[in-house]
Amino acid sequence: MRIHRLEIQAFGPFVQRQVVDFDRLGEQGLFLLEGATGAGKSSVLDAICFALFASVPGVRQSGQRLRSDHAPADLVPEVLLEFSIPGRQFRILRSPAWLRPAKRGSSTVRENAQALLSEKLDGEWVALSSRNDEAAHQIQALLGMNREQFTKVVMLAQGEFAAFLRADIKERQVLLQQLFGTGRFRSLEQKLLESASSAQDGVQSAQQQLAEILHAARLQAEEFLPASPEAAQDGPTPNPDAGPADFEHLLGVLAERQAELSASAQQAAEAAARAAAELGAAENLAARHAELAAAEVAAELVQAGEADQLARVRVLEQHRAAQDLSPDLDRLQAAEAADELARQDQAAAQRKLEDRGSWIPGADAPAGQGPTASSLEAAAKALAASIAVVRSLLPEEAQLLRQQREAEQAAAEAEAAGKRLSAAEELGDSLLAERDALIEQRSSVSADAGLLESRNSAAQRAKAEADAGEGFRGTEIRLRALDLELRAAESAQLASKAGWLGLMQARLERAAGELAAGLAEGDPCPVCGATEHPAPSDLKGTSLQLVAEEERAREDHERRESDVAVIRDSVNQAAAELAAFAALGGDRDADQLAAAVARSAAQAQESESAQQQLLQYGAELASLEPRLEAALAAAAEARAQVQEQRAACASLQRAIGERQSKVAAWLAGHQSLASRLAELAQDESLLSAALGTRRSAETAAAELAAAESAMARKLAGSPFGSVSEIAAALQQDGVLAEAAAANAAFQDAAIRVRQRLDAEPVRQAATERANGVSALGPEALQELRSAVQTATTQAERAGLQHQLCGRSLAAVQRAAARHAELEQQTAPERARAELLTGLAETARGLGQNEFKMPLSAYVLAARLEQVAEAASERLQVMSDGRYLLAHTDALAGGNKKSGLGLEVVDGWTGQSRDTSTLSGGESFMASLALALGLADVVQRESGGMRIDTLFVDEGFGSLDEESLEMVMASIEGLRDSGRTVGLVSHVAELKLRIPQQLHVVKGRQGSTLRAQTSDRLE
């Protein structure tokens, strides 16, 4: 790259347009840029850098201050630069952003930065770009350098390189990174670190998942485990040692606990059955003894009424005896009147009997005859007995109705309690099933939910591996192409070297021609010392021609060698990138990588859904537990009520059955005994009337014939001694009926008492009492009922505990299987994480990296070694063969990084020492050599672009005369290679030694530029 022309206007200290023709200024290959302090020497270099890259070096980068403060307000600031690269010529016109006066008013208007890049084609300038940033990018691509590299390669500021010479490793690394662009290697270090971190995160996530599975298993089984410090932990703690042994312990404890609970449940069930049997026996015993007591009370009542019964029997017997004589007596008093009246009464009674029905024997006899007196008397006796029985059953009927109502109420309460029990049991079963389903569902999704973080990490790793795969395949293709290009370049380089060596051999064979070319008349010959040269070699012209051909061949060889080095670096870089992509998994099959990306993304989505479901199931279980406990308590309470009401119903039904059988026998189709008794009373009244009229008629008829004789005969054969005794023995009908009813009731009661005493339960109770066995009281029975309820509840709880323990055992078994499966899946990831961690630490200068040298520093160390070699070639010339610069990778003290060390090798002593021990002049020479060497290496690194215009800034004042001579010889060596070198210095001797000069003259109205050749100012 060669600079041809520079124009500056309203830029820095320059106001009016300043034009510098570098082609004319650099005709001799060397010129001096000098001027007073602050005149603007650095601004010339800033203008060149601004034109190319739209910014200036160092702290002067602010584009707002680039416009000259001396320039008129409306003068446009701009820089024009013409430069060329092999085979092409370009021109860049660039203006920084500035404020111009508004066309109206006193305000200002901001003008944006502008640029115009043009190329000279067929003698005409053709615009390539008018965009500020695009032009800078195109120029950077053309030069193969960025601004930082350009300022170090083209503008050699000695102060910066002196600082670089003495800098520590960290500062030296910063500059080298700017020049050689090792960002890709730092990116590789970061990628390796991220991959290692991601792998460690995945392993940690998997380890956390393993701990969560074990913790969940412990939570599932904690109700059945003995208390321990681990059980009191708030959450899962990752422990790489936790594994099958923990699950084996849990499963063993749960199995033992389940066996214990099974035995407890069986014992509780047997105890509940025994308590229920004991309660049933006690209730039956109490019922038998209650019935015995009631029968004995009834027997005592019958026994107490026997005297009254005997009296009633005597009255009835005397009445019957007197009643046989009553007609005779009546006949005597009024036979005729009684006979007529009796017939009338008999006819009326006969009609009533006919209307009533045929239930009385003889009631359907032909008219005028009627039933006989004996049949009527028999019917009266039977009717009286029936009335007595019905009356005795009235209290039984009342008790029956009362017990029926109680039974109905108890049955209704039992039914209601049964419904409540069914509803509670159904709700409990439903809630248990729902809880089991939720626990199962929670267990089924917990594993997927726990894998969310690891699966997200896996998805990211799969994506990174897929990206690495794309990079691997692209780099592999590029590496193949570079290998082919390298082999071709090496072949061309070897051929070029062979041609150059052949030309050199030919030149050496004609050395006489070269000597003859350097002879002058009067000067001594360097071979023989003679001042006369009568016969110089005739190969003069031919030798000079070979020198030029050899120089061109050497330049061609160097160019091709540089090309080989560049391509080899590209091959090495591509190989490093390929290895890095392979380390990231990019060498796998593309379809496998794509499938892994899809699979890991799907698994991550599944875990996300499972996480949401897990939270939902947990909330549902938390709300379900109180309802389940309430349902179980309600079921137990309802069960007790059902048992109590059913027992009451059974007792009442037995009593109702006994009374109902007694009462039903006497209802005769009536709804109640009262209705039946009313009908019997009516029949008794009709029968009594018919019997009376019949007797009256018979008496009247008989007495009409022989009242006296009949009376006499009957008195003689009767128990009465007189008529008055007969009258006294006769009773009223009501008294007779009452006595008959009472007699019948007494007989019925006696029968019932005998039946009750003869019943099997009563006899058994009497035997038990005789044997000293007594029934329990109400309080004792209630205690037994409470004991039955308690035993039943305990049996149910024991059964529930056994069932829950079995479910916990099954859940822990499933968790153990999941734990083993995940542990098997995690083992390869753990090994991969360890491998990536070791690789990342080595790449970052840690771990087993003995030199503590990161990968980027290692690459920079190789570049620094090249720089030291290139600088040593010039430093040997400048120091008359005394000094060399050498790269050292010796370990730094403490824990510091190493690999970017520089030391100077003293050829006089053979010792190496630190660069800080050089004197001021020696430091300048070393810095200049380092700058020139760095320029050569950066030039090769940037694509082998030859730099034909260089600027060396300051530092010459520190050199003595001899050192300055050596340095100038080295700089002139740059000129001899066809370059133009500009020195920026105040040293007076340089003004005398360098005829081509560019003066920067400062003034109150701004600075100007003047070019001078020899004694002529332009």
JSON list of C-alpha atoms in Angstrom, two decimals, residues 214-386:
[
{"chain": "A", "resi": 214, "resn": "LEU", "atom": "CA", "xyz": [-34.80, -39.60, 46.99]},
{"chain": "A", "resi": 215, "resn": "HIS", "atom": "CA", "xyz": [-36.27, -36.73, 49.01]},
{"chain": "A", "resi": 216, "resn": "ALA", "atom": "CA", "xyz": [-39.72, -37.34, 47.51]},
{"chain": "A", "resi": 217, "resn": "ALA", "atom": "CA", "xyz": [-39.39, -41.03, 48.38]},
{"chain": "A", "resi": 218, "resn": "ARG", "atom": "CA", "xyz": [-38.49, -40.10, 51.95]},
{"chain": "A", "resi": 219, "resn": "LEU", "atom": "CA", "xyz": [-41.45, -37.73, 52.15]},
{"chain": "A", "resi": 220, "resn": "GLN", "atom": "CA", "xyz": [-43.69, -40.49, 50.81]},
{"chain": "A", "resi": 221, "resn": "ALA", "atom": "CA", "xyz": [-42.43, -42.86, 53.49]},
{"chain": "A", "resi": 222, "resn": "GLU", "atom": "CA", "xyz": [-41.75, -40.41, 56.34]},
{"chain": "A", "resi": 223, "resn": "GLU", "atom": "CA", "xyz": [-45.03, -41.25, 58.10]},
{"chain": "A", "resi": 224, "resn": "PHE", "atom": "CA", "xyz": [-43.82, -44.82, 58.52]},
{"chain": "A", "resi": 225, "resn": "LEU", "atom": "CA", "xyz": [-40.14, -44.10, 59.22]},
{"chain": "A", "resi": 226, "resn": "PRO", "atom": "CA", "xyz": [-38.51, -43.54, 62.62]},
{"chain": "A", "resi": 227, "resn": "ALA", "atom": "CA", "xyz": [-37.56, -39.92, 63.34]},
{"chain": "A", "resi": 228, "resn": "SER", "atom": "CA", "xyz": [-34.05, -38.96, 62.09]},
{"chain": "A", "resi": 229, "resn": "PRO", "atom": "CA", "xyz": [-32.08, -35.74, 61.44]},
{"chain": "A", "resi": 230, "resn": "GLU", "atom": "CA", "xyz": [-32.36, -36.32, 57.69]},
{"chain": "A", "resi": 231, "resn": "ALA", "atom": "CA", "xyz": [-36.14, -36.42, 57.92]},
{"chain": "A", "resi": 232, "resn": "ALA", "atom": "CA", "xyz": [-36.12, -32.92, 59.43]},
{"chain": "A", "resi": 233, "resn": "GLN", "atom": "CA", "xyz": [-34.45, -31.35, 56.41]},
{"chain": "A", "resi": 234, "resn": "ASP", "atom": "CA", "xyz": [-36.53, -28.75, 54.55]},
{"chain": "A", "resi": 235, "resn": "GLY", "atom": "CA", "xyz": [-35.73, -29.97, 51.06]},
{"chain": "A", "resi": 236, "resn": "PRO", "atom": "CA", "xyz": [-33.57, -32.22, 48.89]},
{"chain": "A", "resi": 237, "resn": "THR", "atom": "CA", "xyz": [-29.79, -31.82, 49.18]},
{"chain": "A", "resi": 238, "resn": "PRO", "atom": "CA", "xyz": [-27.72, -33.06, 46.22]},
{"chain": "A", "resi": 239, "resn": "ASN", "atom": "CA", "xyz": [-25.46, -35.87, 47.39]},
{"chain": "A", "resi": 240, "resn": "PRO", "atom": "CA", "xyz": [-23.54, -37.85, 44.76]},
{"chain": "A", "resi": 241, "resn": "ASP", "atom": "CA", "xyz": [-23.15, -40.73, 47.24]},
{"chain": "A", "resi": 242, "resn": "ALA", "atom": "CA", "xyz": [-26.92, -41.09, 47.72]},
{"chain": "A", "resi": 243, "resn": "GLY", "atom": "CA", "xyz": [-28.26, -43.96, 45.72]},
{"chain": "A", "resi": 244, "resn": "PRO", "atom": "CA", "xyz": [-29.44, -47.57, 45.82]},
{"chain": "A", "resi": 245, "resn": "ALA", "atom": "CA", "xyz": [-28.38, -48.08, 49.45]},
{"chain": "A", "resi": 246, "resn": "ASP", "atom": "CA", "xyz": [-30.77, -45.34, 50.60]},
{"chain": "A", "resi": 247, "resn": "PHE", "atom": "CA", "xyz": [-33.63, -46.86, 48.64]},
{"chain": "A", "resi": 248, "resn": "GLU", "atom": "CA", "xyz": [-32.77, -50.34, 49.91]},
{"chain": "A", "resi": 249, "resn": "HIS", "atom": "CA", "xyz": [-32.94, -49.01, 53.47]},
{"chain": "A", "resi": 250, "resn": "LEU", "atom": "CA", "xyz": [-36.26, -47.24, 52.80]},
{"chain": "A", "resi": 251, "resn": "LEU", "atom": "CA", "xyz": [-37.79, -50.30, 51.17]},
{"chain": "A", "resi": 252, "resn": "GLY", "atom": "CA", "xyz": [-36.64, -52.55, 54.01]},
{"chain": "A", "resi": 253, "resn": "VAL", "atom": "CA", "xyz": [-38.07, -50.25, 56.69]},
{"chain": "A", "resi": 254, "resn": "LEU", "atom": "CA", "xyz": [-41.36, -49.89, 54.81]},
{"chain": "A", "resi": 255, "resn": "ALA", "atom": "CA", "xyz": [-41.69, -53.65, 54.28]},
{"chain": "A", "resi": 256, "resn": "GLU", "atom": "CA", "xyz": [-41.17, -54.28, 58.01]},
{"chain": "A", "resi": 257, "resn": "ARG", "atom": "CA", "xyz": [-43.60, -51.52, 58.87]},
{"chain": "A", "resi": 258, "resn": "GLN", "atom": "CA", "xyz": [-46.21, -52.91, 56.48]},
{"chain": "A", "resi": 259, "resn": "ALA", "atom": "CA", "xyz": [-45.94, -56.35, 58.11]},
{"chain": "A", "resi": 260, "resn": "GLU", "atom": "CA", "xyz": [-46.39, -54.75, 61.55]},
{"chain": "A", "resi": 261, "resn": "LEU", "atom": "CA", "xyz": [-49.40, -52.75, 60.37]},
{"chain": "A", "resi": 262, "resn": "SER", "atom": "CA", "xyz": [-50.93, -55.85, 58.78]},
{"chain": "A", "resi": 263, "resn": "ALA", "atom": "CA", "xyz": [-50.73, -57.71, 62.09]},
{"chain": "A", "resi": 264, "resn": "SER", "atom": "CA", "xyz": [-52.10, -54.68, 63.94]},
{"chain": "A", "resi": 265, "resn": "ALA", "atom": "CA", "xyz": [-55.01, -54.36, 61.51]},
{"chain": "A", "resi": 266, "resn": "GLN", "atom": "CA", "xyz": [-55.89, -58.06, 61.90]},
{"chain": "A", "resi": 267, "resn": "GLN", "atom": "CA", "xyz": [-55.73, -57.83, 65.70]},
{"chain": "A", "resi": 268, "resn": "ALA", "atom": "CA", "xyz": [-57.90, -54.70, 65.70]},
{"chain": "A", "resi": 269, "resn": "ALA", "atom": "CA", "xyz": [-60.49, -56.40, 63.44]},
{"chain": "A", "resi": 270, "resn": "GLU", "atom": "CA", "xyz": [-60.63, -59.43, 65.73]},
{"chain": "A", "resi": 271, "resn": "ALA", "atom": "CA", "xyz": [-60.99, -57.20, 68.79]},
{"chain": "A", "resi": 272, "resn": "ALA", "atom": "CA", "xyz": [-63.87, -55.32, 67.14]},
{"chain": "A", "resi": 273, "resn": "ALA", "atom": "CA", "xyz": [-65.62, -58.62, 66.30]},
{"chain": "A", "resi": 274, "resn": "ARG", "atom": "CA", "xyz": [-65.23, -59.82, 69.89]},
{"chain": "A", "resi": 275, "resn": "ALA", "atom": "CA", "xyz": [-66.60, -56.55, 71.26]},
{"chain": "A", "resi": 276, "resn": "ALA", "atom": "CA", "xyz": [-69.61, -56.74, 68.91]},
{"chain": "A", "resi": 277, "resn": "ALA", "atom": "CA", "xyz": [-70.32, -60.34, 69.96]},
{"chain": "A", "resi": 278, "resn": "GLU", "atom": "CA", "xyz": [-70.08, -59.41, 73.62]},
{"chain": "A", "resi": 279, "resn": "LEU", "atom": "CA", "xyz": [-72.48, -56.50, 73.10]},
{"chain": "A", "resi": 280, "resn": "GLY", "atom": "CA", "xyz": [-75.01, -58.76, 71.30]},
{"chain": "A", "resi": 281, "resn": "ALA", "atom": "CA", "xyz": [-74.90, -61.33, 74.09]},
{"chain": "A", "resi": 282, "resn": "ALA", "atom": "CA", "xyz": [-75.34, -58.64, 76.75]},
{"chain": "A", "resi": 283, "resn": "GLU", "atom": "CA", "xyz": [-78.31, -57.08, 74.94]},
{"chain": "A", "resi": 284, "resn": "ASN", "atom": "CA", "xyz": [-80.02, -60.50, 74.52]},
{"chain": "A", "resi": 285, "resn": "LEU", "atom": "CA", "xyz": [-79.47, -61.27, 78.22]},
{"chain": "A", "resi": 286, "resn": "ALA", "atom": "CA", "xyz": [-80.95, -57.92, 79.20]},
{"chain": "A", "resi": 287, "resn": "ALA", "atom": "CA", "xyz": [-84.00, -58.50, 76.98]},
{"chain": "A", "resi": 288, "resn": "ARG", "atom": "CA", "xyz": [-84.67, -61.98, 78.50]},
{"chain": "A", "resi": 289, "resn": "HIS", "atom": "CA", "xyz": [-84.41, -60.74, 82.06]},
{"chain": "A", "resi": 290, "resn": "ALA", "atom": "CA", "xyz": [-86.64, -57.75, 81.31]},
{"chain": "A", "resi": 291, "resn": "GLU", "atom": "CA", "xyz": [-89.29, -60.10, 79.92]},
{"chain": "A", "resi": 292, "resn": "LEU", "atom": "CA", "xyz": [-88.98, -62.35, 83.03]},
{"chain": "A", "resi": 293, "resn": "ALA", "atom": "CA", "xyz": [-89.50, -59.40, 85.33]},
{"chain": "A", "resi": 294, "resn": "ALA", "atom": "CA", "xyz": [-92.56, -58.26, 83.35]},
{"chain": "A", "resi": 295, "resn": "ALA", "atom": "CA", "xyz": [-94.08, -61.79, 83.42]},
{"chain": "A", "resi": 296, "resn": "GLU", "atom": "CA", "xyz": [-93.53, -62.08, 87.17]},
{"chain": "A", "resi": 297, "resn": "VAL", "atom": "CA", "xyz": [-95.24, -58.74, 87.75]},
{"chain": "A", "resi": 298, "resn": "ALA", "atom": "CA", "xyz": [-98.21, -59.93, 85.69]},
{"chain": "A", "resi": 299, "resn": "ALA", "atom": "CA", "xyz": [-98.34, -63.22, 87.66]},
{"chain": "A", "resi": 300, "resn": "GLU", "atom": "CA", "xyz": [-98.37, -61.29, 90.94]},
{"chain": "A", "resi": 301, "resn": "LEU", "atom": "CA", "xyz": [-101.30, -59.21, 89.68]},
{"chain": "A", "resi": 302, "resn": "VAL", "atom": "CA", "xyz": [-103.25, -62.39, 88.75]},
{"chain": "A", "resi": 303, "resn": "GLN", "atom": "CA", "xyz": [-102.57, -63.94, 92.13]},
{"chain": "A", "resi": 304, "resn": "ALA", "atom": "CA", "xyz": [-103.73, -60.80, 93.90]},
{"chain": "A", "resi": 305, "resn": "GLY", "atom": "CA", "xyz": [-107.10, -60.91, 92.03]},
{"chain": "A", "resi": 306, "resn": "GLU", "atom": "CA", "xyz": [-107.99, -64.58, 92.82]},
{"chain": "A", "resi": 307, "resn": "ALA", "atom": "CA", "xyz": [-110.15, -63.68, 95.93]},
{"chain": "A", "resi": 308, "resn": "ASP", "atom": "CA", "xyz": [-112.24, -61.23, 93.97]},
{"chain": "A", "resi": 309, "resn": "GLN", "atom": "CA", "xyz": [-112.59, -63.79, 91.24]},
{"chain": "A", "resi": 310, "resn": "LEU", "atom": "CA", "xyz": [-114.02, -66.38, 93.70]},
{"chain": "A", "resi": 311, "resn": "ALA", "atom": "CA", "xyz": [-116.50, -63.82, 95.06]},
{"chain": "A", "resi": 312, "resn": "ARG", "atom": "CA", "xyz": [-117.70, -62.99, 91.58]},
{"chain": "A", "resi": 313, "resn": "VAL", "atom": "CA", "xyz": [-118.17, -66.65, 90.83]},
{"chain": "A", "resi": 314, "resn": "ARG", "atom": "CA", "xyz": [-120.37, -67.16, 93.96]},
{"chain": "A", "resi": 315, "resn": "VAL", "atom": "CA", "xyz": [-122.49, -64.12, 93.09]},
{"chain": "A", "resi": 316, "resn": "LEU", "atom": "CA", "xyz": [-123.02, -65.43, 89.60]},
{"chain": "A", "resi": 317, "resn": "GLU", "atom": "CA", "xyz": [-123.92, -68.88, 90.87]},
{"chain": "A", "resi": 318, "resn": "GLN", "atom": "CA", "xyz": [-126.48, -67.53, 93.44]},
{"chain": "A", "resi": 319, "resn": "HIS", "atom": "CA", "xyz": [-127.90, -65.27, 90.81]},
{"chain": "A", "resi": 320, "resn": "ARG", "atom": "CA", "xyz": [-128.38, -68.15, 88.46]},
{"chain": "A", "resi": 321, "resn": "ALA", "atom": "CA", "xyz": [-130.05, -70.16, 91.21]},
{"chain": "A", "resi": 322, "resn": "ALA", "atom": "CA", "xyz": [-132.38, -67.29, 92.13]},
{"chain": "A", "resi": 323, "resn": "GLN", "atom": "CA", "xyz": [-133.04, -66.58, 88.54]},
{"chain": "A", "resi": 324, "resn": "ASP", "atom": "CA", "xyz": [-134.56, -70.07, 88.16]},
{"chain": "A", "resi": 325, "resn": "LEU", "atom": "CA", "xyz": [-137.19, -69.15, 90.79]},
{"chain": "A", "resi": 326, "resn": "SER", "atom": "CA", "xyz": [-137.81, -65.62, 89.63]},
{"chain": "A", "resi": 327, "resn": "PRO", "atom": "CA", "xyz": [-140.44, -66.52, 86.99]},
{"chain": "A", "resi": 328, "resn": "ASP", "atom": "CA", "xyz": [-142.48, -68.42, 89.53]},
{"chain": "A", "resi": 329, "resn": "LEU", "atom": "CA", "xyz": [-142.42, -65.46, 91.78]},
{"chain": "A", "resi": 330, "resn": "ASP", "atom": "CA", "xyz": [-143.37, -63.11, 89.04]},
{"chain": "A", "resi": 331, "resn": "ARG", "atom": "CA", "xyz": [-146.12, -65.41, 87.90]},
{"chain": "A", "resi": 332, "resn": "LEU", "atom": "CA", "xyz": [-147.65, -65.31, 91.22]},
{"chain": "A", "resi": 333, "resn": "GLN", "atom": "CA", "xyz": [-147.85, -61.53, 91.26]},
{"chain": "A", "resi": 334, "resn": "ALA", "atom": "CA", "xyz": [-148.98, -60.76, 87.76]},
{"chain": "A", "resi": 335, "resn": "ALA", "atom": "CA", "xyz": [-149.24, -63.82, 85.57]},
{"chain": "A", "resi": 336, "resn": "GLU", "atom": "CA", "xyz": [-151.54, -62.44, 82.97]},
{"chain": "A", "resi": 337, "resn": "ALA", "atom": "CA", "xyz": [-149.92, -59.00, 82.63]},
{"chain": "A", "resi": 338, "resn": "ALA", "atom": "CA", "xyz": [-146.51, -60.50, 82.51]},
{"chain": "A", "resi": 339, "resn": "ASP", "atom": "CA", "xyz": [-147.53, -63.07, 79.94]},
{"chain": "A", "resi": 340, "resn": "GLU", "atom": "CA", "xyz": [-148.89, -60.39, 77.56]},
{"chain": "A", "resi": 341, "resn": "LEU", "atom": "CA", "xyz": [-145.98, -58.08, 78.11]},
{"chain": "A", "resi": 342, "resn": "ALA", "atom": "CA", "xyz": [-143.50, -60.93, 77.70]},
{"chain": "A", "resi": 343, "resn": "ARG", "atom": "CA", "xyz": [-144.95, -61.92, 74.37]},
{"chain": "A", "resi": 344, "resn": "GLN", "atom": "CA", "xyz": [-144.68, -58.32, 73.12]},
{"chain": "A", "resi": 345, "resn": "ASP", "atom": "CA", "xyz": [-141.15, -57.98, 74.37]},
{"chain": "A", "resi": 346, "resn": "GLN", "atom": "CA", "xyz": [-140.21, -61.34, 72.90]},
{"chain": "A", "resi": 347, "resn": "ALA", "atom": "CA", "xyz": [-141.55, -60.35, 69.49]},
{"chain": "A", "resi": 348, "resn": "ALA", "atom": "CA", "xyz": [-139.57, -57.08, 69.52]},
{"chain": "A", "resi": 349, "resn": "ALA", "atom": "CA", "xyz": [-136.41, -58.84, 70.61]},
{"chain": "A", "resi": 350, "resn": "GLN", "atom": "CA", "xyz": [-136.94, -61.49, 67.95]},
{"chain": "A", "resi": 351, "resn": "ARG", "atom": "CA", "xyz": [-137.10, -58.80, 65.28]},
{"chain": "A", "resi": 352, "resn": "LYS", "atom": "CA", "xyz": [-133.90, -57.17, 66.47]},
{"chain": "A", "resi": 353, "resn": "LEU", "atom": "CA", "xyz": [-132.09, -60.47, 66.47]},
{"chain": "A", "resi": 354, "resn": "GLU", "atom": "CA", "xyz": [-133.31, -61.12, 62.94]},
{"chain": "A", "resi": 355, "resn": "ASP", "atom": "CA", "xyz": [-131.96, -57.71, 61.86]},
{"chain": "A", "resi": 356, "resn": "ARG", "atom": "CA", "xyz": [-128.57, -58.35, 63.53]},
{"chain": "A", "resi": 357, "resn": "GLY", "atom": "CA", "xyz": [-127.75, -61.58, 61.77]},
{"chain": "A", "resi": 358, "resn": "SER", "atom": "CA", "xyz": [-127.36, -65.26, 62.34]},
{"chain": "A", "resi": 359, "resn": "TRP", "atom": "CA", "xyz": [-124.34, -65.30, 64.68]},
{"chain": "A", "resi": 360, "resn": "ILE", "atom": "CA", "xyz": [-126.65, -66.49, 67.57]},
{"chain": "A", "resi": 361, "resn": "PRO", "atom": "CA", "xyz": [-127.76, -70.08, 67.27]},
{"chain": "A", "resi": 362, "resn": "GLY", "atom": "CA", "xyz": [-131.53, -70.25, 66.49]},
{"chain": "A", "resi": 363, "resn": "ALA", "atom": "CA", "xyz": [-131.72, -66.59, 65.51]},
{"chain": "A", "resi": 364, "resn": "ASP", "atom": "CA", "xyz": [-132.97, -67.68, 62.05]},
{"chain": "A", "resi": 365, "resn": "ALA", "atom": "CA", "xyz": [-135.76, -69.96, 63.47]},
{"chain": "A", "resi": 366, "resn": "PRO", "atom": "CA", "xyz": [-139.27, -69.64, 62.00]},
{"chain": "A", "resi": 367, "resn": "ALA", "atom": "CA", "xyz": [-141.30, -66.63, 63.08]},
{"chain": "A", "resi": 368, "resn": "GLY", "atom": "CA", "xyz": [-142.95, -67.01, 66.46]},
{"chain": "A", "resi": 369, "resn": "GLN", "atom": "CA", "xyz": [-140.48, -69.62, 67.76]},
{"chain": "A", "resi": 370, "resn": "GLY", "atom": "CA", "xyz": [-137.04, -67.90, 68.03]},
{"chain": "A", "resi": 371, "resn": "PRO", "atom": "CA", "xyz": [-133.98, -69.36, 69.70]},
{"chain": "A", "resi": 372, "resn": "THR", "atom": "CA", "xyz": [-134.27, -71.42, 72.78]},
{"chain": "A", "resi": 373, "resn": "ALA", "atom": "CA", "xyz": [-133.35, -70.04, 76.14]},
{"chain": "A", "resi": 374, "resn": "SER", "atom": "CA", "xyz": [-130.43, -72.42, 76.48]},
{"chain": "A", "resi": 375, "resn": "SER", "atom": "CA", "xyz": [-128.92, -71.32, 73.19]},
{"chain": "A", "resi": 376, "resn": "LEU", "atom": "CA", "xyz": [-129.34, -67.69, 74.18]},
{"chain": "A", "resi": 377, "resn": "GLU", "atom": "CA", "xyz": [-127.72, -68.32, 77.53]},
{"chain": "A", "resi": 378, "resn": "ALA", "atom": "CA", "xyz": [-124.80, -70.09, 75.92]},
{"chain": "A", "resi": 379, "resn": "ALA", "atom": "CA", "xyz": [-124.40, -67.25, 73.47]},
{"chain": "A", "resi": 380, "resn": "ALA", "atom": "CA", "xyz": [-124.56, -64.74, 76.31]},
{"chain": "A", "resi": 381, "resn": "LYS", "atom": "CA", "xyz": [-121.85, -66.55, 78.18]},
{"chain": "A", "resi": 382, "resn": "ALA", "atom": "CA", "xyz": [-119.62, -66.71, 75.11]},
{"chain": "A", "resi": 383, "resn": "LEU", "atom": "CA", "xyz": [-120.29, -63.07, 74.34]},
{"chain": "A", "resi": 384, "resn": "ALA", "atom": "CA", "xyz": [-119.43, -62.07, 77.89]},
{"chain": "A", "resi": 385, "resn": "ALA", "atom": "CA", "xyz": [-116.19, -64.01, 77.68]},
{"chain": "A", "resi": 386, "resn": "SER", "atom": "CA", "xyz": [-115.29, -62.28, 74.40]}
]
